[in-house]
Coordinates of C-alpha atoms in Angstrom, one line a residue:
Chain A
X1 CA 10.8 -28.1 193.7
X2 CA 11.3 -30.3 190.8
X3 CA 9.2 -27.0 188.6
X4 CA 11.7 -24.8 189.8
X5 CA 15.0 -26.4 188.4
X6 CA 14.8 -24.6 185.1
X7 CA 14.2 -21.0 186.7
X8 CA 17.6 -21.7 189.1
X9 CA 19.2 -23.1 186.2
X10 CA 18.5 -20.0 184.1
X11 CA 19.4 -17.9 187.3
X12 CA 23.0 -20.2 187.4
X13 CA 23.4 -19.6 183.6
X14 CA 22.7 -15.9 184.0
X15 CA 25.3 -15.4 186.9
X16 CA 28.0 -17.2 184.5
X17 CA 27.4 -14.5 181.5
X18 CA 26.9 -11.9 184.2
X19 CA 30.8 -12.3 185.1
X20 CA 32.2 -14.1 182.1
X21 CA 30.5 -12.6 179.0
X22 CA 28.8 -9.3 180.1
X23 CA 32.0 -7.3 181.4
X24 CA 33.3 -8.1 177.9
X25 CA 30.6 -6.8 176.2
X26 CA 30.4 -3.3 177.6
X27 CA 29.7 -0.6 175.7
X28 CA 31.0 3.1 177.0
X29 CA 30.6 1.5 180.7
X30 CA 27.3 0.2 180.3
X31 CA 27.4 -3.5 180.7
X32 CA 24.1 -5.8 180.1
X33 CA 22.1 -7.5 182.7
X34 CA 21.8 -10.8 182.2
X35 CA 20.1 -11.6 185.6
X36 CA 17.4 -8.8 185.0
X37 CA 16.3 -10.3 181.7
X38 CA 16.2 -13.9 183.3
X39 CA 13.9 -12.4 186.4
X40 CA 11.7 -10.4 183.7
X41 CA 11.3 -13.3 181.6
X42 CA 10.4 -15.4 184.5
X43 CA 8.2 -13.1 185.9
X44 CA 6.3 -13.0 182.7
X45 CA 5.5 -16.7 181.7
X46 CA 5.3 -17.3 185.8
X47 CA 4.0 -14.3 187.8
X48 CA 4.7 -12.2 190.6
X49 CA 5.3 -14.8 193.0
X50 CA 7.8 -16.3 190.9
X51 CA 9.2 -13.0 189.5
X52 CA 9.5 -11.8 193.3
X53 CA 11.5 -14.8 194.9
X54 CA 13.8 -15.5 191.6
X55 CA 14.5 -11.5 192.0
X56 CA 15.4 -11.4 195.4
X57 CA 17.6 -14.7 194.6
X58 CA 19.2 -13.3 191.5
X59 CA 19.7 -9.8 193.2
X60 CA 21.5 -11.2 195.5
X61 CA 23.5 -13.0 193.3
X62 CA 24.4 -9.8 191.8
X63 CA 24.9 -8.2 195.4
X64 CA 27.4 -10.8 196.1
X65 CA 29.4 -10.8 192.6
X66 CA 29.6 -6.4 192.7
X67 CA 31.3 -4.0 195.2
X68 CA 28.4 -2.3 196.4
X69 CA 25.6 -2.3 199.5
X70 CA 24.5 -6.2 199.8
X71 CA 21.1 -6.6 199.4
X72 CA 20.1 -3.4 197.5
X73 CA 20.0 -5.4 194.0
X74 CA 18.1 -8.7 195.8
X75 CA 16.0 -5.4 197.5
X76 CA 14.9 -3.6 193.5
X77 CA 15.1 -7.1 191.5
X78 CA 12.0 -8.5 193.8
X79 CA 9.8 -5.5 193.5
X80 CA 10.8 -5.7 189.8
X81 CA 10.2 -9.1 189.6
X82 CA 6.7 -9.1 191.5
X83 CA 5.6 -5.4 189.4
X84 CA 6.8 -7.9 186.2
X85 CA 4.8 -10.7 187.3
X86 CA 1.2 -8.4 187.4
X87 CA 1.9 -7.4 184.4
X88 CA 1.5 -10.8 183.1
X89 CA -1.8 -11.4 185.4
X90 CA -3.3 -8.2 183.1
X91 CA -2.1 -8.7 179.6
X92 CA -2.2 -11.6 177.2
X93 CA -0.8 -10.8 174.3
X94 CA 1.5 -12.6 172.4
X95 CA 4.5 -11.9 170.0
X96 CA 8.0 -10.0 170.5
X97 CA 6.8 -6.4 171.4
X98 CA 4.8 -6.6 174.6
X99 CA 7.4 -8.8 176.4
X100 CA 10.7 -6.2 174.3
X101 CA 8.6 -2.9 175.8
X102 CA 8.5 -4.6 179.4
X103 CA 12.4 -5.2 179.5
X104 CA 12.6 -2.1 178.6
X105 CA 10.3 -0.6 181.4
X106 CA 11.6 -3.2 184.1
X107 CA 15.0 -2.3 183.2
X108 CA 14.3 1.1 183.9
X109 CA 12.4 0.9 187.1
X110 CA 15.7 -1.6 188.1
X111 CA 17.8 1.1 187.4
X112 CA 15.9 4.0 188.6
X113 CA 15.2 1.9 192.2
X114 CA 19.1 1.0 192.4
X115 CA 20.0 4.6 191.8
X116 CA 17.0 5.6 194.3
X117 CA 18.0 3.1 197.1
X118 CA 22.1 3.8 196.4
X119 CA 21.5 7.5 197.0
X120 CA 19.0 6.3 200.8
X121 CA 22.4 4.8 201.3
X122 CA 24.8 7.6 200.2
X123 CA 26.2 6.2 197.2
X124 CA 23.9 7.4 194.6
X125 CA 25.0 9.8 191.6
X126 CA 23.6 13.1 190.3
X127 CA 20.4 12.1 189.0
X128 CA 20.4 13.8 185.2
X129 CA 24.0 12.6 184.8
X130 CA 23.1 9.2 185.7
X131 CA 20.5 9.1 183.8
X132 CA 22.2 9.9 180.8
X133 CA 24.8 7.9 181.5
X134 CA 23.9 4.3 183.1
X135 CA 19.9 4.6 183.5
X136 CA 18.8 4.7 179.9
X137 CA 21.5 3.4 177.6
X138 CA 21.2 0.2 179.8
X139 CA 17.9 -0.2 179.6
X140 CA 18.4 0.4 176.0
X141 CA 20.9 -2.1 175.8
X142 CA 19.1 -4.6 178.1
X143 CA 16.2 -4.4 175.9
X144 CA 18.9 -5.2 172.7
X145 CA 19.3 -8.2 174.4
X146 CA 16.3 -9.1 175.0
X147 CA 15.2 -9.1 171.4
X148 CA 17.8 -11.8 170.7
X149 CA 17.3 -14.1 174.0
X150 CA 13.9 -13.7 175.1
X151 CA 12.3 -16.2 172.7
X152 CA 14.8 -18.6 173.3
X153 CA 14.4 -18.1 177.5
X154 CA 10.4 -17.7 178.0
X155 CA 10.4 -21.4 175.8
X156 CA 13.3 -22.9 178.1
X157 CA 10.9 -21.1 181.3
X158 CA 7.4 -22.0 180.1
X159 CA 5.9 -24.8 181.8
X160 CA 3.1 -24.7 179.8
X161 CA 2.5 -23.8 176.3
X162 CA 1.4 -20.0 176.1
X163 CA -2.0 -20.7 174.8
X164 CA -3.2 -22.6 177.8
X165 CA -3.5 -18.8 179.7
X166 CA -6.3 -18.0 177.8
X167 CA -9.6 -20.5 178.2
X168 CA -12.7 -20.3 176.8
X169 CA -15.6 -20.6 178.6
X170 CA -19.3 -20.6 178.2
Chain B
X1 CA -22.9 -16.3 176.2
X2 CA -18.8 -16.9 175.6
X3 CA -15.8 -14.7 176.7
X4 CA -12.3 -15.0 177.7
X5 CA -11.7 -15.8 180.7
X6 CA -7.6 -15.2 181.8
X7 CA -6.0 -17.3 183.7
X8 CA -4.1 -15.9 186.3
X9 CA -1.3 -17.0 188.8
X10 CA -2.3 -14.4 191.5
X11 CA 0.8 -13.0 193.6
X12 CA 1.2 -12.7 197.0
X13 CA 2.0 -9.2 198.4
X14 CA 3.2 -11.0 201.8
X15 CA 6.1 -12.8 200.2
X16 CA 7.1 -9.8 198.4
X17 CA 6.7 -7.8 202.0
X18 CA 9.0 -10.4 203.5
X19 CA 11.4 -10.4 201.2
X20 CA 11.9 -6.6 201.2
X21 CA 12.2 -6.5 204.7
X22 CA 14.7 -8.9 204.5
X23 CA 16.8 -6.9 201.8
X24 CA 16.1 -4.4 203.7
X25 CA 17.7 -5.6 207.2
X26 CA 20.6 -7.5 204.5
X27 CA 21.7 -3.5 203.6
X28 CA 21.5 -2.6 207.1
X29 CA 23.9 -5.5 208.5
X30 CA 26.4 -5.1 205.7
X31 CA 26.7 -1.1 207.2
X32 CA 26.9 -2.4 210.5
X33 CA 28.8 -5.2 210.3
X34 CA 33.1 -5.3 210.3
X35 CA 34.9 -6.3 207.3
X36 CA 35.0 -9.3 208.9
X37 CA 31.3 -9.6 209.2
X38 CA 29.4 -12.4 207.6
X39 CA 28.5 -10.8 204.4
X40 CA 31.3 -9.5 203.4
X41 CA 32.8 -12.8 204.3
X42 CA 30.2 -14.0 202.2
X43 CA 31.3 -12.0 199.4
X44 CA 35.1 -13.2 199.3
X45 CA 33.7 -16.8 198.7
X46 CA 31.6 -15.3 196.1
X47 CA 34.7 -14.2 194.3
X48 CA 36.5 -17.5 194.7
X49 CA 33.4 -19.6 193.5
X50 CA 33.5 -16.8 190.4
X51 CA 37.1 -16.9 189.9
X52 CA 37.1 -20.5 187.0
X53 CA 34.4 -18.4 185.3
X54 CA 36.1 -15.1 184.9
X55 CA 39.6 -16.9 183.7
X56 CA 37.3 -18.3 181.3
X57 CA 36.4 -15.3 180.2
X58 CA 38.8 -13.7 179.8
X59 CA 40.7 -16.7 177.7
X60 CA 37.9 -16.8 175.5
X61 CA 37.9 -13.4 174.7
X62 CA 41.6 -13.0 174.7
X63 CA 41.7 -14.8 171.2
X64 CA 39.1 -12.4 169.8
X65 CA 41.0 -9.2 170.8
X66 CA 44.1 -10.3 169.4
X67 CA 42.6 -10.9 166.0
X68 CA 41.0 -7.3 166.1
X69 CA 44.4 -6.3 167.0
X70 CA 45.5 -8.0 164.2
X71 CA 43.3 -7.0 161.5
X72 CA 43.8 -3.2 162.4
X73 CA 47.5 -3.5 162.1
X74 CA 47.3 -5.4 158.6
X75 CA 44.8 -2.6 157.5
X76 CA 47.7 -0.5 157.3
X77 CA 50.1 -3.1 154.8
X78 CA 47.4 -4.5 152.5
X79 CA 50.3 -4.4 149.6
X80 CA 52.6 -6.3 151.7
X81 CA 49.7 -8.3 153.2
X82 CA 49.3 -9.5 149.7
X83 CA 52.3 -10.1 148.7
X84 CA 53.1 -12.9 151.7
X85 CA 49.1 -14.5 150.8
X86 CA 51.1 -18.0 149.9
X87 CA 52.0 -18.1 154.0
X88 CA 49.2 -16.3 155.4
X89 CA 47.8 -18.4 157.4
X90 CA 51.2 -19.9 159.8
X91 CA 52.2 -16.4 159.3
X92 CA 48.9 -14.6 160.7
X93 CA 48.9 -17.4 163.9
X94 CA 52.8 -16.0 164.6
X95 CA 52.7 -12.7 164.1
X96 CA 49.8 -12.3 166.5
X97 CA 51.4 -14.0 169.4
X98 CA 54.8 -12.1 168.9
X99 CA 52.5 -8.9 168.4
X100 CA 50.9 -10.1 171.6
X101 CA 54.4 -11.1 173.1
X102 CA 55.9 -7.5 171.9
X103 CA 53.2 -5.6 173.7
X104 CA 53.0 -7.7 177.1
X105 CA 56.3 -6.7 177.8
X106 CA 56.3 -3.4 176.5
X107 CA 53.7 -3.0 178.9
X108 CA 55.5 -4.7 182.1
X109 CA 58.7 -2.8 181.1
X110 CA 56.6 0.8 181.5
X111 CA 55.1 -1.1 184.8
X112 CA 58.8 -3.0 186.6
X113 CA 60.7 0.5 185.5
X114 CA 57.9 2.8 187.5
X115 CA 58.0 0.9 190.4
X116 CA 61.5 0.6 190.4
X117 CA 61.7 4.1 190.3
X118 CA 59.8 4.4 193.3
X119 CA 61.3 1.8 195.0
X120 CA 58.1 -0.3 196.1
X121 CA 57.3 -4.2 196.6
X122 CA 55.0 -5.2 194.4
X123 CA 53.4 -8.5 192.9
X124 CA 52.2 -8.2 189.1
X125 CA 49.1 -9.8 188.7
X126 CA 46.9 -10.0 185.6
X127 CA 43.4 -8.7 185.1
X128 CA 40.4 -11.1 185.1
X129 CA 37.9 -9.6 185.6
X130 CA 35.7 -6.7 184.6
X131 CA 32.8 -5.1 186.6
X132 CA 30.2 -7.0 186.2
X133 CA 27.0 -3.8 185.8
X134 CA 27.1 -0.3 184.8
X135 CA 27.0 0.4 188.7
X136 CA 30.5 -0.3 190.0
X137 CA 34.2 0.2 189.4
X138 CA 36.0 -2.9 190.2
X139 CA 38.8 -5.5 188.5
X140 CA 39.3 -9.0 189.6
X141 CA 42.9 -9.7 189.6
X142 CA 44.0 -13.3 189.2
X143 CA 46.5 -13.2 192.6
X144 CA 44.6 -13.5 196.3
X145 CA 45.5 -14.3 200.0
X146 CA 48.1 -17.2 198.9
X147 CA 49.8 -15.0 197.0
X148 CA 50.3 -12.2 200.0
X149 CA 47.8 -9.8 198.7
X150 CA 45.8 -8.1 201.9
X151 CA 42.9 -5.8 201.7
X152 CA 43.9 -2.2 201.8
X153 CA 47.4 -2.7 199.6
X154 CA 47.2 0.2 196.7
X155 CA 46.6 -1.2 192.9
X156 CA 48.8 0.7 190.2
X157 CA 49.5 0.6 186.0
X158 CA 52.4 2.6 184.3
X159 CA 50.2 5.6 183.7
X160 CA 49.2 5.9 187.4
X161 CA 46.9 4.6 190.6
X162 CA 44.0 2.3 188.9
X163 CA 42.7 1.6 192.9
X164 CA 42.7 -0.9 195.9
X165 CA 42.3 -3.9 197.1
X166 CA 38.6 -4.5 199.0
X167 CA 38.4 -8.1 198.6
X168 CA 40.2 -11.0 199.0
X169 CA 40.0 -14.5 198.2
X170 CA 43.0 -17.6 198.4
X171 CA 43.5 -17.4 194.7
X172 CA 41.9 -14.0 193.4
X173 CA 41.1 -10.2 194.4
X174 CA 38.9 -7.5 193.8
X175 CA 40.3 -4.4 193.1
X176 CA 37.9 -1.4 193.6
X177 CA 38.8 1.4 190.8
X178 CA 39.6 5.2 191.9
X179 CA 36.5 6.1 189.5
X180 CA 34.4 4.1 191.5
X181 CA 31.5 6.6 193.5
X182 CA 32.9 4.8 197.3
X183 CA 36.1 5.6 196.2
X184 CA 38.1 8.6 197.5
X185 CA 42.0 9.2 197.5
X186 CA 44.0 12.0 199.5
X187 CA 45.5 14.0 196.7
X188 CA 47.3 17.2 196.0
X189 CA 47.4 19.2 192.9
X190 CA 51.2 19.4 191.1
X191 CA 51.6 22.8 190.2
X192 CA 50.1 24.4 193.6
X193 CA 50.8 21.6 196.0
X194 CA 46.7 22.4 196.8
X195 CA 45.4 19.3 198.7
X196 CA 42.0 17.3 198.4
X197 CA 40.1 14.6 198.2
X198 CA 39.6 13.0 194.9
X199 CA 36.4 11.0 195.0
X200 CA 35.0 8.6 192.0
X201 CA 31.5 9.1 190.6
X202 CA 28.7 7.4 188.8
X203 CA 28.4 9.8 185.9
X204 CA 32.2 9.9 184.4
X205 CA 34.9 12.1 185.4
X206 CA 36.7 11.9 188.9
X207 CA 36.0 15.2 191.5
X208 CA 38.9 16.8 193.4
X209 CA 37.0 18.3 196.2
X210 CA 37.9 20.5 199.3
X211 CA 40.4 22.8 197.4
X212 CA 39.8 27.0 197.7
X213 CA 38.6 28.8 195.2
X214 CA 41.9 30.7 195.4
X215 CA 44.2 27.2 195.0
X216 CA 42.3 26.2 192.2
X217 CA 44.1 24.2 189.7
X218 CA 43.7 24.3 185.7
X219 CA 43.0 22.4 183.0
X220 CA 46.2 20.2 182.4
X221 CA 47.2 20.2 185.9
X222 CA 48.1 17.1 187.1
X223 CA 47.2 15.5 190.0
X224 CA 49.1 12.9 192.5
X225 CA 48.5 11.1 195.6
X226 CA 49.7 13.3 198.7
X227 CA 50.1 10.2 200.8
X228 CA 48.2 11.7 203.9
X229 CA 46.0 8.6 205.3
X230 CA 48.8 6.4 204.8
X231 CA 46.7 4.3 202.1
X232 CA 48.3 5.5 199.0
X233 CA 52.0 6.1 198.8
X234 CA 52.8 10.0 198.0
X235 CA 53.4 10.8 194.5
X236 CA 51.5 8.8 192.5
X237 CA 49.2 9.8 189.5
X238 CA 45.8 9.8 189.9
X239 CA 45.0 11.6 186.9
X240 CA 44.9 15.5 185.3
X241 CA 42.7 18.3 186.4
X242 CA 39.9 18.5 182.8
X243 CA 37.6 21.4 183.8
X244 CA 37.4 23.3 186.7
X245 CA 33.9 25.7 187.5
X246 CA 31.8 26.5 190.2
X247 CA 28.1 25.7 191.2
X248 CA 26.2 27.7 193.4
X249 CA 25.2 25.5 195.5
X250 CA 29.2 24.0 196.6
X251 CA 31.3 25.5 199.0
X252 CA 34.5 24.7 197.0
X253 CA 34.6 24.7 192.8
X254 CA 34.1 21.7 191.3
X255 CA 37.3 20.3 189.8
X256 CA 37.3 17.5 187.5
X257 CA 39.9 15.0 187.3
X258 CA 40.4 12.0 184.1
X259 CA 42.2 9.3 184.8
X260 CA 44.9 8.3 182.6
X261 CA 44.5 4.4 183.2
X262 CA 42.4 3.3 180.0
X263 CA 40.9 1.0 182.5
X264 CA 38.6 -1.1 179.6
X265 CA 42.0 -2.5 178.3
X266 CA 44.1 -2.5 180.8
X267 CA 45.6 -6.3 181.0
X268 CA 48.3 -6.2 184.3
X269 CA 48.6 -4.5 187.4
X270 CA 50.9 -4.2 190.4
X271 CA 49.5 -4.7 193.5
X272 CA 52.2 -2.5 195.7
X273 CA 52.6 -4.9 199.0
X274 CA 54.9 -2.4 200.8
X275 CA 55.5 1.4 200.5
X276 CA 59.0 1.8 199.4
X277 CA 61.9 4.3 201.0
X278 CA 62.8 5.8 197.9
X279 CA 60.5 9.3 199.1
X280 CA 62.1 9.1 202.9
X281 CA 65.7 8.8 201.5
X282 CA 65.0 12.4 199.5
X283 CA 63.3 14.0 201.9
X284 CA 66.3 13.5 204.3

């Protein structure tokens, strides 16, 4: 439990920006994620276990904050987080571009999945228009984001310095 | 022989399994369920838990908006900017809150003299908060249940309907937008008196569906409320008709529909608490 208290703290910090800062930062509609890039960081320096139950906590989080269907963000975060967290089980590598790229992708398949579940539900959009619209620029702008606060978060979420994942042996 | 050996945190497919299923049954309840059901119960104490952080954003980015106002106004004067340099800076501070001051009531003067007009009771209430992802139409409003705002009661600004009230909390609301995709408002077309329904949607403009081919508005036609539903009052503007074509695979043409609310700026409202008899005394 006592490991956990940074991830919820993230998670608490996240949903603060998510209704204080993001709605002020919009751009043309498309407001930032803030709860997506803690979940993807997470998932990255933790896993899919870790990436699955802090997205299912921080979708619903989101869920409970929006207008929409609850549970269809606690639903596409957990997938997101667990897909995030295998990710990390198959690559290694270090430095800004690996973790930038997967933000990107995650935000995409986050995006896509919402769109995909809202429409099961009857609330989805055209698809192209959507797209164009909400689907890619915020992905493009989540990934902005990420650029400037993922160093700072994976640090604050690492239990362990990075290096440790990889161990020689003979 | 030496290698790499990863270390791995292996997942477990039966939490994520779980966890689906329980999103999964979550969706299902909140379609089932009344509006008095647990989770959207769950979701007005969400909004007064949110409220303190919303006010705080919006005071902390009130100060920042005011200075862009600022700035792009003095862009205009440099020479006289210069000119007053020696009291700038006590100058600057008092300008912007009698700019701030002037347009404030500007704004609430456009606002009290519609309603008036119409005859409604309203509360005026200030905007908190913003939607909070690129999925959803919604304002929080900084008046709730204390304050006599129910769910249901229609939201409005000078230049027209902005939406309606879905949640409540004792100190704040949640206003969902008319350009919101779950929104849809009975409405009738000015010029023709054609009625429909305009809905909201993800990708931009409003649609005013369910109107023949042979009623079909134009561009620049302006559409109001027709009151049928008994949600909105008749007569209010829900925006003007912006392109109007058909697909091949609709029954009716596809009629688009821009609000005139610049909802990104918008600062007050007026949550209409009862209709008013100004439309009954006329029609009699």
């Amino acid at each position: 439990m006592k490991q956990a208290i940074p991830s919820i703290l993230a998670l608490l910090g996240a949903a603060v920006l998510q209704v204080g800062v993001a709605p002020r930062l919009a751009i043309g509609g498309v407001v930032p994620n803030f709860i997506l890039l803690v979940v993807v960081t997470l998932a990255m320096v933790e896993g899919p276990t870790a990436g699955c139950a802090l997205g299912f906590a921080g979708g619903l989080v989101l869920d409970l904050l929006g207008s929409g269907p609850i549970g269809v963000w606690a639903l596409v975060l957990c997938v997101v987080g667990y897909l995030t967290g295998m990710l990390q089980e198959r690559l290694f590598a270090e430095g800004w571009l690996l973790p930038v790229t997967v933000v990107f992708a995650a935000s995409l398949v986050a995006a896509f999945g919402y769109w995909m579940v809202s429409s099961i539900v009857g609330e989805g959009g055209a698809f192209g228009a959507t797209v164009l619209r909400i689907i890619l620029p915020s992905a493009v702008y989540n990934t902005v984001l990420a650029v400037l606060v993922y160093p700072w978060l994976a640090r604050l979420l690492r239990r362990e310095p990075a290096v440790e994942t990889v161990r020689q042996f003979r | 022989m030496r290698g790499l050996e990863v270390e791995t945190r292996k997942g477990r497919p039966v939490l994520l399994v779980v966890l689906v299923v329980i999103a999964i049954i979550l969706v299902s309840i909140y379609f089932r369920e009344g509006e008095d059901g647990v989770l959207h119960r769950s979701r007005a104490v969400a909004l007064a838990a949110s409220e303190p952080v919303a006010i705080a954003g919006e005071w902390v980015s009130t100060p920042f908006r005011r200075v862009g106002g600022l700035a792009s106004g003095l862009a205009v004067s440099r020479t006289e900017y210069e000119e007053l340099r020696v009291q700038n800076e006590e100058f600057r501070a008092r300008l912007a809150e009698l700019e701030e001051a002037g347009l404030e009531a500007e704004r609430l003067r456009g606002l009290v003299g519609f309603v008036e007009e119409q005859d409604f009771e309203y509360v005026g209430v200030r905007v908190i908060g913003r939607p909070t992802t690129s999925w959803e139409g919604a304002l929080i409003i900084d008046r709730g249940e204390n304050d006599g705002i129910r769910t249901g009661m229609p939201v409005i600004a000078a230049q027209g309907l902005v939406g309606q009230v879905v949640e409540v909390s004792p100190g704040s609301s949640k206003v969902r937008l008319i350009t919101d995709q779950r929104s849809g408002v009975a409405a009738l077309v000015q010029a023709s008196r054609a009625e429909g329904i305009v809905a909201g949607t993800l990708e931009g403009p409003m649609i005013l569906d369910f109107v023949d081919a042979e009623e079909a508005p134009v561009a620049g036609d302006v559409v109001l409320t027709s009151g049928m539903g008994g949600i909105y009052p008749k007569g209010l503007v829900v925006g003007d008709v912006v392109d109007v074509y058909d697909e091949r695979h609709r029954l009716y043409p596809t009629i688009e529909v821009e609000s005139r609310v610049p909802i990104t700026e918008i600062e007050e409202v007026l949550v209409i608490t009862a209709p008013g008899t100004a439309g009954d005394e006329a029609g009699q």
